[in-house]
Short mmCIF file of C-alpha atoms in Angstrom, two decimals:
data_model
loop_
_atom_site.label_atom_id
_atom_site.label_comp_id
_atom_site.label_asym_id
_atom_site.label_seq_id
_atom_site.Cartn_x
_atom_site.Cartn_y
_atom_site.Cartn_z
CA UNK A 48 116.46 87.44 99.18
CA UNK A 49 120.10 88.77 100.07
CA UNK A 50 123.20 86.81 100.20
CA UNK A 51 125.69 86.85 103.35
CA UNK A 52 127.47 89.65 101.93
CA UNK A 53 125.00 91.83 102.36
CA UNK A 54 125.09 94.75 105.13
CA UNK A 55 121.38 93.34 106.14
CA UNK A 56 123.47 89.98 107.33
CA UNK A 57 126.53 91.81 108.92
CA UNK A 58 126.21 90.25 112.42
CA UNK A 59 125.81 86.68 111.20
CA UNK A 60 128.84 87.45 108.13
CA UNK A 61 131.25 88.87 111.00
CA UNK A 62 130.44 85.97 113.14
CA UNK A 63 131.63 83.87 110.59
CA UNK A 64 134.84 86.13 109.99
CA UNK A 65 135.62 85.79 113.92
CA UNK A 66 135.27 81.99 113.59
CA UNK A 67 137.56 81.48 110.70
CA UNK A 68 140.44 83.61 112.49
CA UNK A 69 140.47 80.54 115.18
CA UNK A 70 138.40 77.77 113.36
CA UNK A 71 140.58 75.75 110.41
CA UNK A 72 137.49 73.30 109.89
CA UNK A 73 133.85 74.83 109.54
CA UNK A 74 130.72 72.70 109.41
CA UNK A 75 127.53 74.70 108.60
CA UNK A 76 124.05 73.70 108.60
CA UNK A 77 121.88 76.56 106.23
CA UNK A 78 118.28 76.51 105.75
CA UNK A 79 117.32 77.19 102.50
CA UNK A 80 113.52 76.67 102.70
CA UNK A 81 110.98 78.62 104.20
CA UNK A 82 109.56 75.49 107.42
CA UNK A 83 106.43 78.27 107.53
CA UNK A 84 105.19 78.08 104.26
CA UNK A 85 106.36 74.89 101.59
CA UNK A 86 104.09 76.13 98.90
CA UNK A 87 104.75 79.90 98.55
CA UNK A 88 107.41 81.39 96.64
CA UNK A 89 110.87 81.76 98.44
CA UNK A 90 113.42 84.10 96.72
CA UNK A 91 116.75 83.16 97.99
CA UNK A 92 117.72 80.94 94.63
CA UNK A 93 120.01 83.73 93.08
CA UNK A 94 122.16 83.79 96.30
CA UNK A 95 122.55 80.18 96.71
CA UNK A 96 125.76 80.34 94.92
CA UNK A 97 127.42 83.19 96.78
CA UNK A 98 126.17 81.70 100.29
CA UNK A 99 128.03 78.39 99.52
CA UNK A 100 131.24 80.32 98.49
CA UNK A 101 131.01 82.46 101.21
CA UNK A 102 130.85 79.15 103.60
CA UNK A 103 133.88 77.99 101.65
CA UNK A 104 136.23 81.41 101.53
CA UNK A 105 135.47 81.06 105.47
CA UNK A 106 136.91 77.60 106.53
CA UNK A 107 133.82 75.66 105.54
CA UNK A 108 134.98 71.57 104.92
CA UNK A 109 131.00 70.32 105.41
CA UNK A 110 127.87 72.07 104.82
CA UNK A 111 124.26 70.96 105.12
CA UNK A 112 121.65 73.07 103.31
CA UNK A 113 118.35 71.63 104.77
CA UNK A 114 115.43 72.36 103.05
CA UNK A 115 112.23 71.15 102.82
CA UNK A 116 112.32 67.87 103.91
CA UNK A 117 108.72 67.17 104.41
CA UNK A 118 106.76 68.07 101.83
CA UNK A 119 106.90 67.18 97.72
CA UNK A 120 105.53 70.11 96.76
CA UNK A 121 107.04 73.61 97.64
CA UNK A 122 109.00 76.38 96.21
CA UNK A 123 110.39 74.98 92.95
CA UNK A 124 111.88 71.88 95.24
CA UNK A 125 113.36 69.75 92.07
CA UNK A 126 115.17 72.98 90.76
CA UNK A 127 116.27 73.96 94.45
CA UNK A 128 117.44 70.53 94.72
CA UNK A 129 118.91 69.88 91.81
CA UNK A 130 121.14 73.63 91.40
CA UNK A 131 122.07 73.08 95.12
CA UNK A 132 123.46 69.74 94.76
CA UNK A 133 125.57 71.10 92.22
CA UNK A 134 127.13 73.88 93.89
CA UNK A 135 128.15 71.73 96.52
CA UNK A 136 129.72 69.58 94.39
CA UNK A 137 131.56 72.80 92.55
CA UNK A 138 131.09 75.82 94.11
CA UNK A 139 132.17 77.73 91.28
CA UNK A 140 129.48 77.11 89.15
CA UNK A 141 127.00 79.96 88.22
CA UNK A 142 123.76 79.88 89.97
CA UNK A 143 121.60 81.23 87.12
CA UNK A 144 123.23 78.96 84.36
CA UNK A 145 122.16 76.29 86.86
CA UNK A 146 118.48 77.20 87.06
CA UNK A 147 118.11 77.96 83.21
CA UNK A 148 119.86 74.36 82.32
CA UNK A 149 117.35 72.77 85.07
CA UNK A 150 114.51 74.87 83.40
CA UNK A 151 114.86 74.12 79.92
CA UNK A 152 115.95 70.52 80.94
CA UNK A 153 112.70 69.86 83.29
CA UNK A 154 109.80 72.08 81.68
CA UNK A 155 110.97 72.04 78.45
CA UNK A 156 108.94 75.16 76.39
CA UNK A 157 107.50 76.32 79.61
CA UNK A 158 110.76 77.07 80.82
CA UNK A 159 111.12 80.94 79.59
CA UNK A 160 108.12 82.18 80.92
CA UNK A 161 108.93 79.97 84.36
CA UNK A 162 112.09 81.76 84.36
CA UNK A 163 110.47 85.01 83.87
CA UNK A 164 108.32 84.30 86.62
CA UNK A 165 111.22 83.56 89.13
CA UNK A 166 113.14 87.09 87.95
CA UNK A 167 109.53 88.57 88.82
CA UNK A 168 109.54 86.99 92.58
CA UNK A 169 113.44 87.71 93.04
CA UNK A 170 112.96 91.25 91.67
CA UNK A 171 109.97 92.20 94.01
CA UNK A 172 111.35 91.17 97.06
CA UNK A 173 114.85 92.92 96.14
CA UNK A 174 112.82 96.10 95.15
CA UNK A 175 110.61 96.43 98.13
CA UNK A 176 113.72 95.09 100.66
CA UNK A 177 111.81 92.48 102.19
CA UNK A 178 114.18 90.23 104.26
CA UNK A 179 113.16 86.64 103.70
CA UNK A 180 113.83 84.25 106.14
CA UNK A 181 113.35 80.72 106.82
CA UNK A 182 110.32 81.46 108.77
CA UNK A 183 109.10 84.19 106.11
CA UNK A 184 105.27 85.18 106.74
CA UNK A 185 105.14 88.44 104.80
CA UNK A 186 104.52 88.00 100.99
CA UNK A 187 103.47 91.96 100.37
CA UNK A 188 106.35 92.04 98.16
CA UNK A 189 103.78 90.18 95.26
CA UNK A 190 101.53 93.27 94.77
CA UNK A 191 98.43 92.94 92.21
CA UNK A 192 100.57 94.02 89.46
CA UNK A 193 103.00 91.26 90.42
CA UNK A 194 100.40 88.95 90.70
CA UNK A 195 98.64 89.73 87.88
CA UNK A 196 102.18 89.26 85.40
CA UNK A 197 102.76 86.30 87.57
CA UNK A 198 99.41 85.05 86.46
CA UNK A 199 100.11 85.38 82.54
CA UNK A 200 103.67 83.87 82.88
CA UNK A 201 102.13 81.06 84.35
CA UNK A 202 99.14 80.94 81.87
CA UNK A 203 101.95 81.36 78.55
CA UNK A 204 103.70 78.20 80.35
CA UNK A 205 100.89 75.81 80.02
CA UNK A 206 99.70 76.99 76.86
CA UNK A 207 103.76 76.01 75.62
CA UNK A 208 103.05 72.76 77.08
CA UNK A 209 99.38 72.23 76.45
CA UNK A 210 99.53 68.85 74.67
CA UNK A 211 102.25 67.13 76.78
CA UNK A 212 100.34 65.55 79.82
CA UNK A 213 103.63 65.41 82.19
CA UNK A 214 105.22 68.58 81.20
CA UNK A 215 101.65 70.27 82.49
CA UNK A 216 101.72 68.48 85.39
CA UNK A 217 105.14 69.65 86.47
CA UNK A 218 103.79 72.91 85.30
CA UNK A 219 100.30 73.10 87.67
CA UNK A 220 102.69 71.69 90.48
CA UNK A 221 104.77 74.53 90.19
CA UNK A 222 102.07 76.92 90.04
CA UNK A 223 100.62 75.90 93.29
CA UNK A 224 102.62 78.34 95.05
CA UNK A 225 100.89 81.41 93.64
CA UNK A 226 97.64 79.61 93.70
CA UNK A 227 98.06 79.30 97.23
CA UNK A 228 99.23 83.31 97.12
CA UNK A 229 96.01 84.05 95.44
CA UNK A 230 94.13 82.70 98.59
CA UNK A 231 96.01 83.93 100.95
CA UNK A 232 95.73 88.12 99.81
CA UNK A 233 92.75 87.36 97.82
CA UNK A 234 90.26 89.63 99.55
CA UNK A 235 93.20 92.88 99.89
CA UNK A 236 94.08 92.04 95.81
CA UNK A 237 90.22 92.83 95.33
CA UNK A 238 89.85 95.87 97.11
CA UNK A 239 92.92 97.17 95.69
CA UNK A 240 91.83 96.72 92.31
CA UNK A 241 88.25 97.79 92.58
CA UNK A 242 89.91 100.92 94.43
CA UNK A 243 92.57 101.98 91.43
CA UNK A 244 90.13 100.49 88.45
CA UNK A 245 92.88 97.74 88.11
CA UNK A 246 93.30 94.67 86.61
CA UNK A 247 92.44 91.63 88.71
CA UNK A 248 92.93 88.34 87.16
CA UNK A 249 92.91 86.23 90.61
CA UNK A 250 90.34 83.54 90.78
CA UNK A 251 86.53 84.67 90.30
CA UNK A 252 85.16 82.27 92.87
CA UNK A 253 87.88 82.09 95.80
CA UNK A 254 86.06 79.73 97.42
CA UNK A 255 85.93 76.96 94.47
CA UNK A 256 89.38 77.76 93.43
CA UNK A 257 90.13 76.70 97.65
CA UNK A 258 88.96 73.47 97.14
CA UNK A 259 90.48 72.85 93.86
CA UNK A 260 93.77 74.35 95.37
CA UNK A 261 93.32 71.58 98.45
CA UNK A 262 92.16 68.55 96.61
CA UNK A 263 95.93 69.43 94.30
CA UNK A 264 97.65 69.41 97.73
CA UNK A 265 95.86 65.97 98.67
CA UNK A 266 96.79 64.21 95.82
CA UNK A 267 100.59 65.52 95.66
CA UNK A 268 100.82 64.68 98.90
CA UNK A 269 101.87 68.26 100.08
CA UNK A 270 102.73 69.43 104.02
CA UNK A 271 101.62 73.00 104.25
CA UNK A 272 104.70 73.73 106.82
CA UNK A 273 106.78 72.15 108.99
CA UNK A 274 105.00 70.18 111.99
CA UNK A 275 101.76 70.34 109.63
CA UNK A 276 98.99 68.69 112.21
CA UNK A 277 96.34 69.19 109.51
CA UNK A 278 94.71 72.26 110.79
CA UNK A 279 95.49 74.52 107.64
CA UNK A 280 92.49 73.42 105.37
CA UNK A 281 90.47 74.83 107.69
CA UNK A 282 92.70 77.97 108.13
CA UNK A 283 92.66 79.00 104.79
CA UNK A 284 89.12 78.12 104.16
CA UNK A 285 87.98 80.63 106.91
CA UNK A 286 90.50 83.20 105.11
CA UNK A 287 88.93 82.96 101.51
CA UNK A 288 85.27 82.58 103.53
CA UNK A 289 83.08 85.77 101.83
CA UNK A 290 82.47 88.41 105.04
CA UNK A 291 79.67 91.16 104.64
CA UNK A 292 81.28 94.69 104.80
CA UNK A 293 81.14 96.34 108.72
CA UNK A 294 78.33 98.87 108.84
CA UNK A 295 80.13 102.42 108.72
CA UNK A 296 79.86 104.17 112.31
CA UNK A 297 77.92 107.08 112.50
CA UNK A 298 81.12 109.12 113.91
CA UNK A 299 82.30 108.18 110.37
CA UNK A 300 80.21 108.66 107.39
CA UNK A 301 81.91 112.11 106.94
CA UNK A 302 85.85 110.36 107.72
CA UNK A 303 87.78 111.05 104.79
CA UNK A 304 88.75 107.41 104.77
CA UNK A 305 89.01 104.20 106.99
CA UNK A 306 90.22 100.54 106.81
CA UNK A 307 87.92 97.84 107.36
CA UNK A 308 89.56 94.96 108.77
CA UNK A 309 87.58 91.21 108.89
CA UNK A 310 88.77 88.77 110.98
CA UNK A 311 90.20 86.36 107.85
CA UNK A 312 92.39 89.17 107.04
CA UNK A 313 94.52 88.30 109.76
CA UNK A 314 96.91 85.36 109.35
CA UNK A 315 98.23 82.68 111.74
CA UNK A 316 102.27 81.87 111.09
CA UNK A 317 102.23 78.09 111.32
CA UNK A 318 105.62 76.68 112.14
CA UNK A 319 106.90 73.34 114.59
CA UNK A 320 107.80 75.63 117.20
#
């Protein structure tokens, strides 16, 4: 969610300072994708750009940005794609003409509220300082009210679309990310809104909208993360699974407050290592 530049990556820029005092010639492999979750968002496309001419001001002659290499459905993957292949090509280019040109190109009359939607990610995990890496397992940056706007933008898109069959496809692909986000803080979303009186506009039966979310995944194709062995169907069946509320102990029926914590509220970070 922060380019190079940034103080947060000062030990990793200086390294590459050090190197280009004594190194002519710089190959690089990056990772641009996120190996522990394909389909979730992954806000590093606005730095893209500055990365790759930070390689280059630094001795770079050969870079390889691997991304997601294993699964065709992810974060925006035909936009990530497509606007890194150009700045590697010309590194001068500007990252967000890139992505609009790609959006309006690719999803047509979707593509303002899709672009919306990406300023929405970028901006909540700028805002809230959440470091994103390439083994990212902390979404809390998407609160309801992100959700919830993320929900509409996605819902204006395929209305925009409605009556072009392909165009809503690319659409619903692209949305399985915060499907899958839905899922995944589902049962937190809920408490939060029935605790502030909020909206909530995440699925009303997590468990059908599960299936529907897997049976997408099935016929796309999709790897859930990298050195996916199939075991995450049942993972994230058991995390939208309904679980009765703990009975309150005695020593705290007069607490002024207390967290109940199930057992599907903790997550597993799947990764090949």
């Amino acid at each position: 969610d922060r380019p190079i530049s940034d103080p947060v990556n000062a030990p990793f820029a200086q390294t590459l300072r050090a190197w280009k005092e004594v190194a002519p010639n710089l190959f690089i492999w990056d990772y641009t994708t996120n190996f522990s979750g394909h389909i979730a968002p992954h806000p590093n496309l606005y730095h893209l750009g500055d990365n790759i001419r930070f390689y280059v001001d630094h001795n770079a002659i050969g870079l390889f940005m691997q991304g997601n290499g294993v699964s065709p459905v992810g974060s925006f993957e035909e936009l990530r794609t497509w606007v890194l292949g150009h700045l590697l090509w010309n590194p001068s280019l500007d990252t967000k003409a890139l992505i609009r040109t790609f959006l309006e190109g690719y999803y047509k009359d979707a593509a303002p509220y899709l672009s919306e939607y990406l300023d929405l990610v970028h901006r909540a995990a700028t805002e809230k300082r959440v470091h994103v890496t390439c083994y990212n397992a902390d979404y809390g940056y998407m609160g309801l009210a992100e959700m919830n706007r993320a929900t509409r933008l996605f819902a204006d898109a395929e209305q925009a679309i409605a009556e072009d069959g392909e165009l809503l496809d690319r659409v619903r692909r692209a949305r399985l990310e915060l499907d899958h986000l839905w899922l995944l803080s589902y049962w937190s979303l809920l408490e939060q809104a029935q605790a502030t009186q909020a909206e909530f506009l995440g699925p009303a039966d997590p468990q059908s909208a599960c299936e529907a979310f897997l049976e997408a995944c099935t016929r796309y194709g999709a790897r859930f993360y990298e050195g996916d062995n199939g075991s995450y169907p049942a993972f994230l069946r058991a995390v939208v699974a309904q679980r009765p509320k703990a009975a309150i102990p005695p020593r705290l029926e007069k607490a002024r407050g207390y967290v109940d914590l199930q057992d599907n509220q903790f997550r597993k970070v799947f990764n090949s290592k």
